[in-house]
Tab-separated table of C-alpha atoms and ligand atoms in Angstrom:
chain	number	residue	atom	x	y	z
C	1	UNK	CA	-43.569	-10.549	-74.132
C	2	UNK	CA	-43.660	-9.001	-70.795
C	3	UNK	CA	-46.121	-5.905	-70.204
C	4	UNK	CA	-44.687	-2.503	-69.335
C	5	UNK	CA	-47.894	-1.139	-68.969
C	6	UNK	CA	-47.611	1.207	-65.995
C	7	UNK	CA	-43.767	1.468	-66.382
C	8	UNK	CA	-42.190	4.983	-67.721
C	9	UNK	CA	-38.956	4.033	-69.993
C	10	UNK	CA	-36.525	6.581	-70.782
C	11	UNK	CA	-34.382	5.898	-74.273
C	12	UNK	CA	-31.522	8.129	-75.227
C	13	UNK	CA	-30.832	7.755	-79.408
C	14	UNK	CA	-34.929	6.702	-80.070
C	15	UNK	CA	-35.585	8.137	-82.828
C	16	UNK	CA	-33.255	6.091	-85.541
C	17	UNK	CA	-31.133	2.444	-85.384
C	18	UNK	CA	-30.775	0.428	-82.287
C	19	UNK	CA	-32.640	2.967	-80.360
C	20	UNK	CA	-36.112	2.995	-82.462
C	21	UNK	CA	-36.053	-0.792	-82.319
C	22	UNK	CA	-35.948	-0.516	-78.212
C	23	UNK	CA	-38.253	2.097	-78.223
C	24	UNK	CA	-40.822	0.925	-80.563
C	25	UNK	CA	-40.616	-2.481	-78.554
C	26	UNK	CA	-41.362	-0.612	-75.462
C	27	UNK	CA	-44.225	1.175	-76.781
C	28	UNK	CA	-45.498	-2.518	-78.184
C	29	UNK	CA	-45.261	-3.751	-74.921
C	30	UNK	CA	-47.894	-0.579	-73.076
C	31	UNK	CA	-45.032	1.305	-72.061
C	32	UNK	CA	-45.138	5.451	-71.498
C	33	UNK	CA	-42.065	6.494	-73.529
C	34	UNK	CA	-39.806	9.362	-72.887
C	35	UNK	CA	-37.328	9.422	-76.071
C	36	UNK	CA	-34.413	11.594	-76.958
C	37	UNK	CA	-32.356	12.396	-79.708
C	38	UNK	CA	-29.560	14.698	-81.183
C	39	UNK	CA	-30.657	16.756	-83.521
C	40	UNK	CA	-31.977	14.776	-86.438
C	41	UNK	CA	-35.467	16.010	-86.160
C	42	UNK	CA	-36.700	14.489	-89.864
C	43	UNK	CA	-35.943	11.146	-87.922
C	44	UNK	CA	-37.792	12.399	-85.440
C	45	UNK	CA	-40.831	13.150	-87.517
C	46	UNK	CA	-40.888	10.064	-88.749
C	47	UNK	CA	-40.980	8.189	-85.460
C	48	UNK	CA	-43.714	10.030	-84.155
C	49	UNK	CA	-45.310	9.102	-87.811
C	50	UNK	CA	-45.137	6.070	-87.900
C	51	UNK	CA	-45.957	6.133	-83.934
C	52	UNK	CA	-49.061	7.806	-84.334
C	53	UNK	CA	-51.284	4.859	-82.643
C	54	UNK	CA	-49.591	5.226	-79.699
C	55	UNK	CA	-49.404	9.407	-79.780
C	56	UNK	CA	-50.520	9.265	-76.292
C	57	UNK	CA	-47.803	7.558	-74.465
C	58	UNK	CA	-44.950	8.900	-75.989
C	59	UNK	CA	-42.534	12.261	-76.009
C	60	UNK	CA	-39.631	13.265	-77.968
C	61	UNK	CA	-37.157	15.495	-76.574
C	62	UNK	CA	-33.840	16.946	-78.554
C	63	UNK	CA	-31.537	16.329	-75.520
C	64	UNK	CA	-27.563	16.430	-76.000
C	65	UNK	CA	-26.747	13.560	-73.340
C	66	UNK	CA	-23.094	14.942	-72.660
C	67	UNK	CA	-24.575	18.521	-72.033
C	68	UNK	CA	-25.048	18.670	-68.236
C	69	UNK	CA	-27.440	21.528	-68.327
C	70	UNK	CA	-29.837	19.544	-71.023
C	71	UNK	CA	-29.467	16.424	-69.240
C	72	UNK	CA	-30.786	18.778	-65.777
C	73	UNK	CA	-33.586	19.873	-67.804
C	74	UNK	CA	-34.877	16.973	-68.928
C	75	UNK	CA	-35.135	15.215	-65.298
C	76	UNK	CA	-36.966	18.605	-64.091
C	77	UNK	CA	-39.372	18.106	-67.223
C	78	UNK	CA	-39.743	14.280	-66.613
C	79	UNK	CA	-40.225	14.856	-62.479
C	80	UNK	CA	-42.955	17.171	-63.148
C	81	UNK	CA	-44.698	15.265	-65.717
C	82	UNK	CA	-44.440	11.199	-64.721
C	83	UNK	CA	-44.186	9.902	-61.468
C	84	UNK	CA	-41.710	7.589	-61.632
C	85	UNK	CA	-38.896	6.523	-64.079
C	86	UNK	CA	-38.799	2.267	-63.880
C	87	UNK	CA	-36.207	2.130	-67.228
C	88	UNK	CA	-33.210	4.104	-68.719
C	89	UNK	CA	-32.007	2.732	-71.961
C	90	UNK	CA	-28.584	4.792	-72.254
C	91	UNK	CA	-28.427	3.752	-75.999
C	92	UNK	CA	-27.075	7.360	-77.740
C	93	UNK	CA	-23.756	6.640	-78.822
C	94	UNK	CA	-21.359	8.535	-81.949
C	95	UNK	CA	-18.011	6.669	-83.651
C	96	UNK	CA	-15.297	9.391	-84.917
C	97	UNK	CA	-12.713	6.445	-86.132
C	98	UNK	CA	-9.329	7.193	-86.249
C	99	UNK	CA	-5.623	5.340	-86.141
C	100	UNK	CA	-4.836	6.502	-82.683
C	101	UNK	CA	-1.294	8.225	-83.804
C	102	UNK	CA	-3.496	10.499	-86.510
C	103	UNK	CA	-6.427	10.581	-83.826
C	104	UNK	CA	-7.815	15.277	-83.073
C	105	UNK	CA	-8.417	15.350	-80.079
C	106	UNK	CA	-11.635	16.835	-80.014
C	107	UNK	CA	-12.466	13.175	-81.717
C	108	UNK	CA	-11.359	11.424	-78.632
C	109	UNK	CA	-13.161	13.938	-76.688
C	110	UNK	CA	-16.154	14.139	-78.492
C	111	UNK	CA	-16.816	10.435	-78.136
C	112	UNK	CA	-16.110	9.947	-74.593
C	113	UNK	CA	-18.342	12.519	-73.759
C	114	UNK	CA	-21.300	11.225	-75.707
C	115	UNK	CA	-20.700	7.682	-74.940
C	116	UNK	CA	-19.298	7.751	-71.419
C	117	UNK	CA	-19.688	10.768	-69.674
C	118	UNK	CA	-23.184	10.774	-71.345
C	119	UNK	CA	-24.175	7.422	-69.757
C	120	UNK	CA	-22.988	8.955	-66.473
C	121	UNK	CA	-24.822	12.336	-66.573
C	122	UNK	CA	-28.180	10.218	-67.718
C	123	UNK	CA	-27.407	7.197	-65.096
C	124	UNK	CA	-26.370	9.776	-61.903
C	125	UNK	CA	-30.306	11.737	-62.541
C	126	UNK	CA	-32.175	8.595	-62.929
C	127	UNK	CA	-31.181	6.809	-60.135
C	128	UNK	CA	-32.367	9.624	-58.172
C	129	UNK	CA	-35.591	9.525	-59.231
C	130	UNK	CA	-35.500	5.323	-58.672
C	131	UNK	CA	-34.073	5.648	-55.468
C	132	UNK	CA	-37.153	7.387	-54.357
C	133	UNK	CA	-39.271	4.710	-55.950
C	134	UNK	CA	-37.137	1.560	-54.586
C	135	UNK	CA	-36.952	0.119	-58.230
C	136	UNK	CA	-35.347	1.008	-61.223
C	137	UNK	CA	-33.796	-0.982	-64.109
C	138	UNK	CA	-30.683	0.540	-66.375
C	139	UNK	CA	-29.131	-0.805	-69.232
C	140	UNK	CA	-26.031	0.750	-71.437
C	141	UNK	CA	-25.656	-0.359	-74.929
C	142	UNK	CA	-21.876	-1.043	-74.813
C	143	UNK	CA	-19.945	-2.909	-77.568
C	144	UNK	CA	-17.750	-6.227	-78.218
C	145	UNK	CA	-14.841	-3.453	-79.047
C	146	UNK	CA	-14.756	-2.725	-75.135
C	147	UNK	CA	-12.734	-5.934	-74.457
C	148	UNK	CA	-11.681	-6.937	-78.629
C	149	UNK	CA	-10.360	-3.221	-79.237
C	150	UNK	CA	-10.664	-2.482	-82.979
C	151	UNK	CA	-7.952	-0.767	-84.994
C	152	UNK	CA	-8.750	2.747	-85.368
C	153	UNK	CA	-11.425	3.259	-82.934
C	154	UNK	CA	-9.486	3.317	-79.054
C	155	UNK	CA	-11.915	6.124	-78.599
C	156	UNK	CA	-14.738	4.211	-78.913
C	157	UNK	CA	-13.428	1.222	-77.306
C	158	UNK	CA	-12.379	3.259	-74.070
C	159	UNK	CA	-15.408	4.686	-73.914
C	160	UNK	CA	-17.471	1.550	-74.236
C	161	UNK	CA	-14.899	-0.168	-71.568
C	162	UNK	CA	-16.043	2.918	-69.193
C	163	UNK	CA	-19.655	2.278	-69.559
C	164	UNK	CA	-19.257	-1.618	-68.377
C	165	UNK	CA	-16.782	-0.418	-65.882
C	166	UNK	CA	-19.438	2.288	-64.266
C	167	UNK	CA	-22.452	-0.362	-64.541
C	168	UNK	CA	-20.732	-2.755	-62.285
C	169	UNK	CA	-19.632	-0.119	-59.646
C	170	UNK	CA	-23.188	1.433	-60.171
C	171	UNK	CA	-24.747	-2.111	-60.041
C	172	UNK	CA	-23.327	-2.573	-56.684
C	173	UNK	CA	-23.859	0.656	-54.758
C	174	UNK	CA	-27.597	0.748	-55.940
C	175	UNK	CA	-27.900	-3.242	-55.657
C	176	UNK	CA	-29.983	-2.978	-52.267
C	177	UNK	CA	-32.015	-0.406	-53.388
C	178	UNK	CA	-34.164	-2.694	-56.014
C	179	UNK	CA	-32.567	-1.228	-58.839
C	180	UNK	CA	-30.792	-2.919	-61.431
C	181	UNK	CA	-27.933	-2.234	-63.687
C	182	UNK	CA	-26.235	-3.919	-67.018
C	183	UNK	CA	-25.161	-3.715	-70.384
C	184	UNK	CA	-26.286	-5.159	-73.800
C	185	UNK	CA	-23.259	-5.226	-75.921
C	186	UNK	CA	-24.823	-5.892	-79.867
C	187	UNK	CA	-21.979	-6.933	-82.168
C	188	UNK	CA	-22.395	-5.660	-86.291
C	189	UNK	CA	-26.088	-4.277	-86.309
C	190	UNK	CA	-27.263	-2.755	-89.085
C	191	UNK	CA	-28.491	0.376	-88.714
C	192	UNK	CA	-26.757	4.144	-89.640
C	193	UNK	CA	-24.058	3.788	-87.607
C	194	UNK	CA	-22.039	1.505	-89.579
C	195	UNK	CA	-23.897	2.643	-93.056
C	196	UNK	CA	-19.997	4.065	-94.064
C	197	UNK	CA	-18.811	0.773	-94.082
C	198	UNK	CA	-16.802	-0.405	-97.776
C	199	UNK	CA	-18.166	-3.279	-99.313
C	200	UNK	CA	-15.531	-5.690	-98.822
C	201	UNK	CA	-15.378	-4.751	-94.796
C	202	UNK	CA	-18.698	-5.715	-94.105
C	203	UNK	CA	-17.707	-9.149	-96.153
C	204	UNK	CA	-14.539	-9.387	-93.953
C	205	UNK	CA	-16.997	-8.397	-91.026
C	206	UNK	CA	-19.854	-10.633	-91.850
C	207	UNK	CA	-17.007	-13.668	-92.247
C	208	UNK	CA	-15.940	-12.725	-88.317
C	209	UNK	CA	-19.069	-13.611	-86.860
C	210	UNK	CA	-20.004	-17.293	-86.469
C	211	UNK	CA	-23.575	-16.880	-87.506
C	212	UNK	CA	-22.099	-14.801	-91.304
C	213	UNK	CA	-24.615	-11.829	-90.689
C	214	UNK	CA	-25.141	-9.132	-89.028
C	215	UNK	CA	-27.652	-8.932	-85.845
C	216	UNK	CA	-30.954	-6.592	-86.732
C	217	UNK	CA	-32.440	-3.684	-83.946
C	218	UNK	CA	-35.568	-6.121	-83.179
C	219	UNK	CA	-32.826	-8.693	-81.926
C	220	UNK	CA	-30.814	-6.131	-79.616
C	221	UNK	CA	-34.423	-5.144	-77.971
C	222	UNK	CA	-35.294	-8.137	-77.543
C	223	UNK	CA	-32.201	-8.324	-75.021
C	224	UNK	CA	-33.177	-5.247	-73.878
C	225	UNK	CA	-36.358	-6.186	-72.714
C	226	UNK	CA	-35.455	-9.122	-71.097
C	227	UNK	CA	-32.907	-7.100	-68.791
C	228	UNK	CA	-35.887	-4.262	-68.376
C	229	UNK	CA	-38.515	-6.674	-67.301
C	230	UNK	CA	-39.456	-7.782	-63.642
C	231	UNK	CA	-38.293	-11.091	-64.151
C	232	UNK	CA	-34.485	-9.721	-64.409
C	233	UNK	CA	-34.962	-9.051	-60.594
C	234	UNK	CA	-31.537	-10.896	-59.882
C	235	UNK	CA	-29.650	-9.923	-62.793
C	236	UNK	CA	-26.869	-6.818	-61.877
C	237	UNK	CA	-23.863	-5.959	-62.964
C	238	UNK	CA	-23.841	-7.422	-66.300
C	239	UNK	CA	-23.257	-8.063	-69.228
C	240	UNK	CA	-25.335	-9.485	-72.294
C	241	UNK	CA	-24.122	-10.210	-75.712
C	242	UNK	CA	-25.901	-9.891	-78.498
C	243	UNK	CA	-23.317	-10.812	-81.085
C	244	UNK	CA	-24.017	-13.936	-83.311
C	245	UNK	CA	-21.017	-15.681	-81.263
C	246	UNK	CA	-18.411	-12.948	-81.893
V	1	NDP	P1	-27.359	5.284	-84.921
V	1	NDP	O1	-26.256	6.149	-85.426
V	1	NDP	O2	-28.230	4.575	-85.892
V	1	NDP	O3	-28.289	6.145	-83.910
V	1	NDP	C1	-27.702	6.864	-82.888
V	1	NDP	C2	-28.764	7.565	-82.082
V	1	NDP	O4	-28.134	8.241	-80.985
V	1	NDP	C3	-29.519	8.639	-82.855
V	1	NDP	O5	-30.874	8.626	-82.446
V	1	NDP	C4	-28.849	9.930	-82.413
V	1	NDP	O6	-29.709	11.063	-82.481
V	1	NDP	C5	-28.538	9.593	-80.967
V	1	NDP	N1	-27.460	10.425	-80.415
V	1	NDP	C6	-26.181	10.531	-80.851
V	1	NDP	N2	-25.501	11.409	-80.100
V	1	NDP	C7	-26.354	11.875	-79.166
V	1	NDP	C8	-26.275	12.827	-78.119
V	1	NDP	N3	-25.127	13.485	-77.861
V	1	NDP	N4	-27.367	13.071	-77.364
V	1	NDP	C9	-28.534	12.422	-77.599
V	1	NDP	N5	-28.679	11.506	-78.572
V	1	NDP	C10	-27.618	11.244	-79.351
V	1	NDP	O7	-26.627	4.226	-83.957
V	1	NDP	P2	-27.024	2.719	-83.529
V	1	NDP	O8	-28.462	2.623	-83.337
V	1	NDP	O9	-26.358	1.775	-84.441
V	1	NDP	O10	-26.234	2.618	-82.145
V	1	NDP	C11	-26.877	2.776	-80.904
V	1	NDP	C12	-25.905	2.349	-79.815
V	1	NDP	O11	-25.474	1.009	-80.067
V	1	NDP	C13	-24.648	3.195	-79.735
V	1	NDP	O12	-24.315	3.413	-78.389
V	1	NDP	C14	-23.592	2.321	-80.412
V	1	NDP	O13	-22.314	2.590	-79.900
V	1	NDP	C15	-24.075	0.944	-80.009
V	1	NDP	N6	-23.591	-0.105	-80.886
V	1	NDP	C16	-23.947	-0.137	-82.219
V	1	NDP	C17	-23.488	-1.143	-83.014
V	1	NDP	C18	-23.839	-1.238	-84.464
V	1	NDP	O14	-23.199	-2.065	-85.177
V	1	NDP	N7	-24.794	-0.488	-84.978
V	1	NDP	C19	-22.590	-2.199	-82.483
V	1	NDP	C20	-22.322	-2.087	-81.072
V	1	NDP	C21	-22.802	-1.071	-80.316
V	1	NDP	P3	-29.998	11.808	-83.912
V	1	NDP	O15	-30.907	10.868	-84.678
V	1	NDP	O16	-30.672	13.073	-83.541
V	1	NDP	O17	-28.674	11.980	-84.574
């Protein structure tokens, strides 16, 4: 595995699923970790627990990524206290799941703004910072449901189409600039997020994807680390699967 040893990595959603697996990887790999999270802080605690041999190159932060004035913040914190961002994982991410007809729509709201406009807020601060530093890498967790759509969840299948949809405009503004951007879209992972699954749907699920299981964290960092690495250099504007052939 690469070495991020004098790289600062910024992970929104650390502290549990997809997140913790990226993070944790990063911190494997020498990396200084900045790593936010909601509001669950006994996930929190038990990061930084089981973290402890790496205490000194790590922070938590309780950061709500749609909230504009957290998201400010957190840059001012991270500008005074590293001196340069190299990574943004924009990983945080919510489901409300609804048939679109029954669908509140503080539901649709409430995931576009943590999924989406989340992404945005998180992507618009740290390219500043990367800009200044001529380098930067940024990857979006997105999802298969961007382009498959899933019964029930248009929310969170617009709002995963709008993060791939910003990374390739993004990608190409910033392209000269050293800085790259892209998405890892993981297909069934299992981690919280899809813990209120029935039985027989994660059957019908499991029978969708050609490999018959679902993916674990470790594999969707793996991907992530790939795209975060110097060795990406020439990879923008897209988009890996991590899906078992969905
Ligand atoms: P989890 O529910 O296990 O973890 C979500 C993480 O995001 C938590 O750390 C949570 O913090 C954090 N979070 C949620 N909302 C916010 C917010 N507003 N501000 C800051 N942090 C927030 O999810 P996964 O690990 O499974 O999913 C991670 C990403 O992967 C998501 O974007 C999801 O859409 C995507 N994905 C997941 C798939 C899966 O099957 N699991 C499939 C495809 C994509 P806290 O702990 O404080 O609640």
């Amino acid at each position: 595995m690469e070495s991020f040893a004098t790289q600062t990595i910024l992970v929104s959603g650390a502290t549990r699923g997809i997140g913790k697996a990226v993070a944790e990887a990063f911190l494997r790999a020498g990396a200084t970790l900045i790593g936010i999270y909601a509001g669950n802080n006994d996930a929190a605690s038990r990061f930084a627990e089981e973290n402890q041999a790496y205490a000194d190159r790590f922070s938590l932060h309780r950061c709500n990524v749609a909230d504009e004035q957290e998201v400010g913040k957190l840059f001012t914190w991270i500008e005074e206290n590293h001196q340069a961002l190299d990574v943004l994982v924009n990983n945080a991410g919510i489901r409300r799941d609804a048939l679109l007809a029954m669908m509140r729509t503080t539901h649709w709201q409430e995931v576009l703004d943590t999924n989406l406009t989340g992404s945005f807020l998180m992507a618009r601060a740290a390219v500043l910072l990367m800009l200044k530093n001529r380098y930067g890498r940024i990857i979006n967790i997105t999802s298969p449901v961007a382009h498959l759509g899933f019964p029930g969840q248009a929310n969170y299948a617009a709002s995963k189409a709008g993060q791939m949809a910003m990374t390739r405009s993004l990608a190409r503004e910033v392209a000269r600039k050293k800085i790259t951007v892209n998405c890892v879209s993981p297909g069934f992972i299992a981690t919280d997020f899809i813990a209120d699954l029935a039985e027989e749907q994660v059957a019908a699920y499991k029978k969708m994807v050609p490999m018959r299981r679902f993916g674990t964290p470790a594999e969707v960092a793996q991907a992530v680390l790939f795209l975060a690495s110097p060795g990406a250099s020439y990879i923008t504007g897209t988009t890996l699967d991590v899906h078992g052939g969905l």
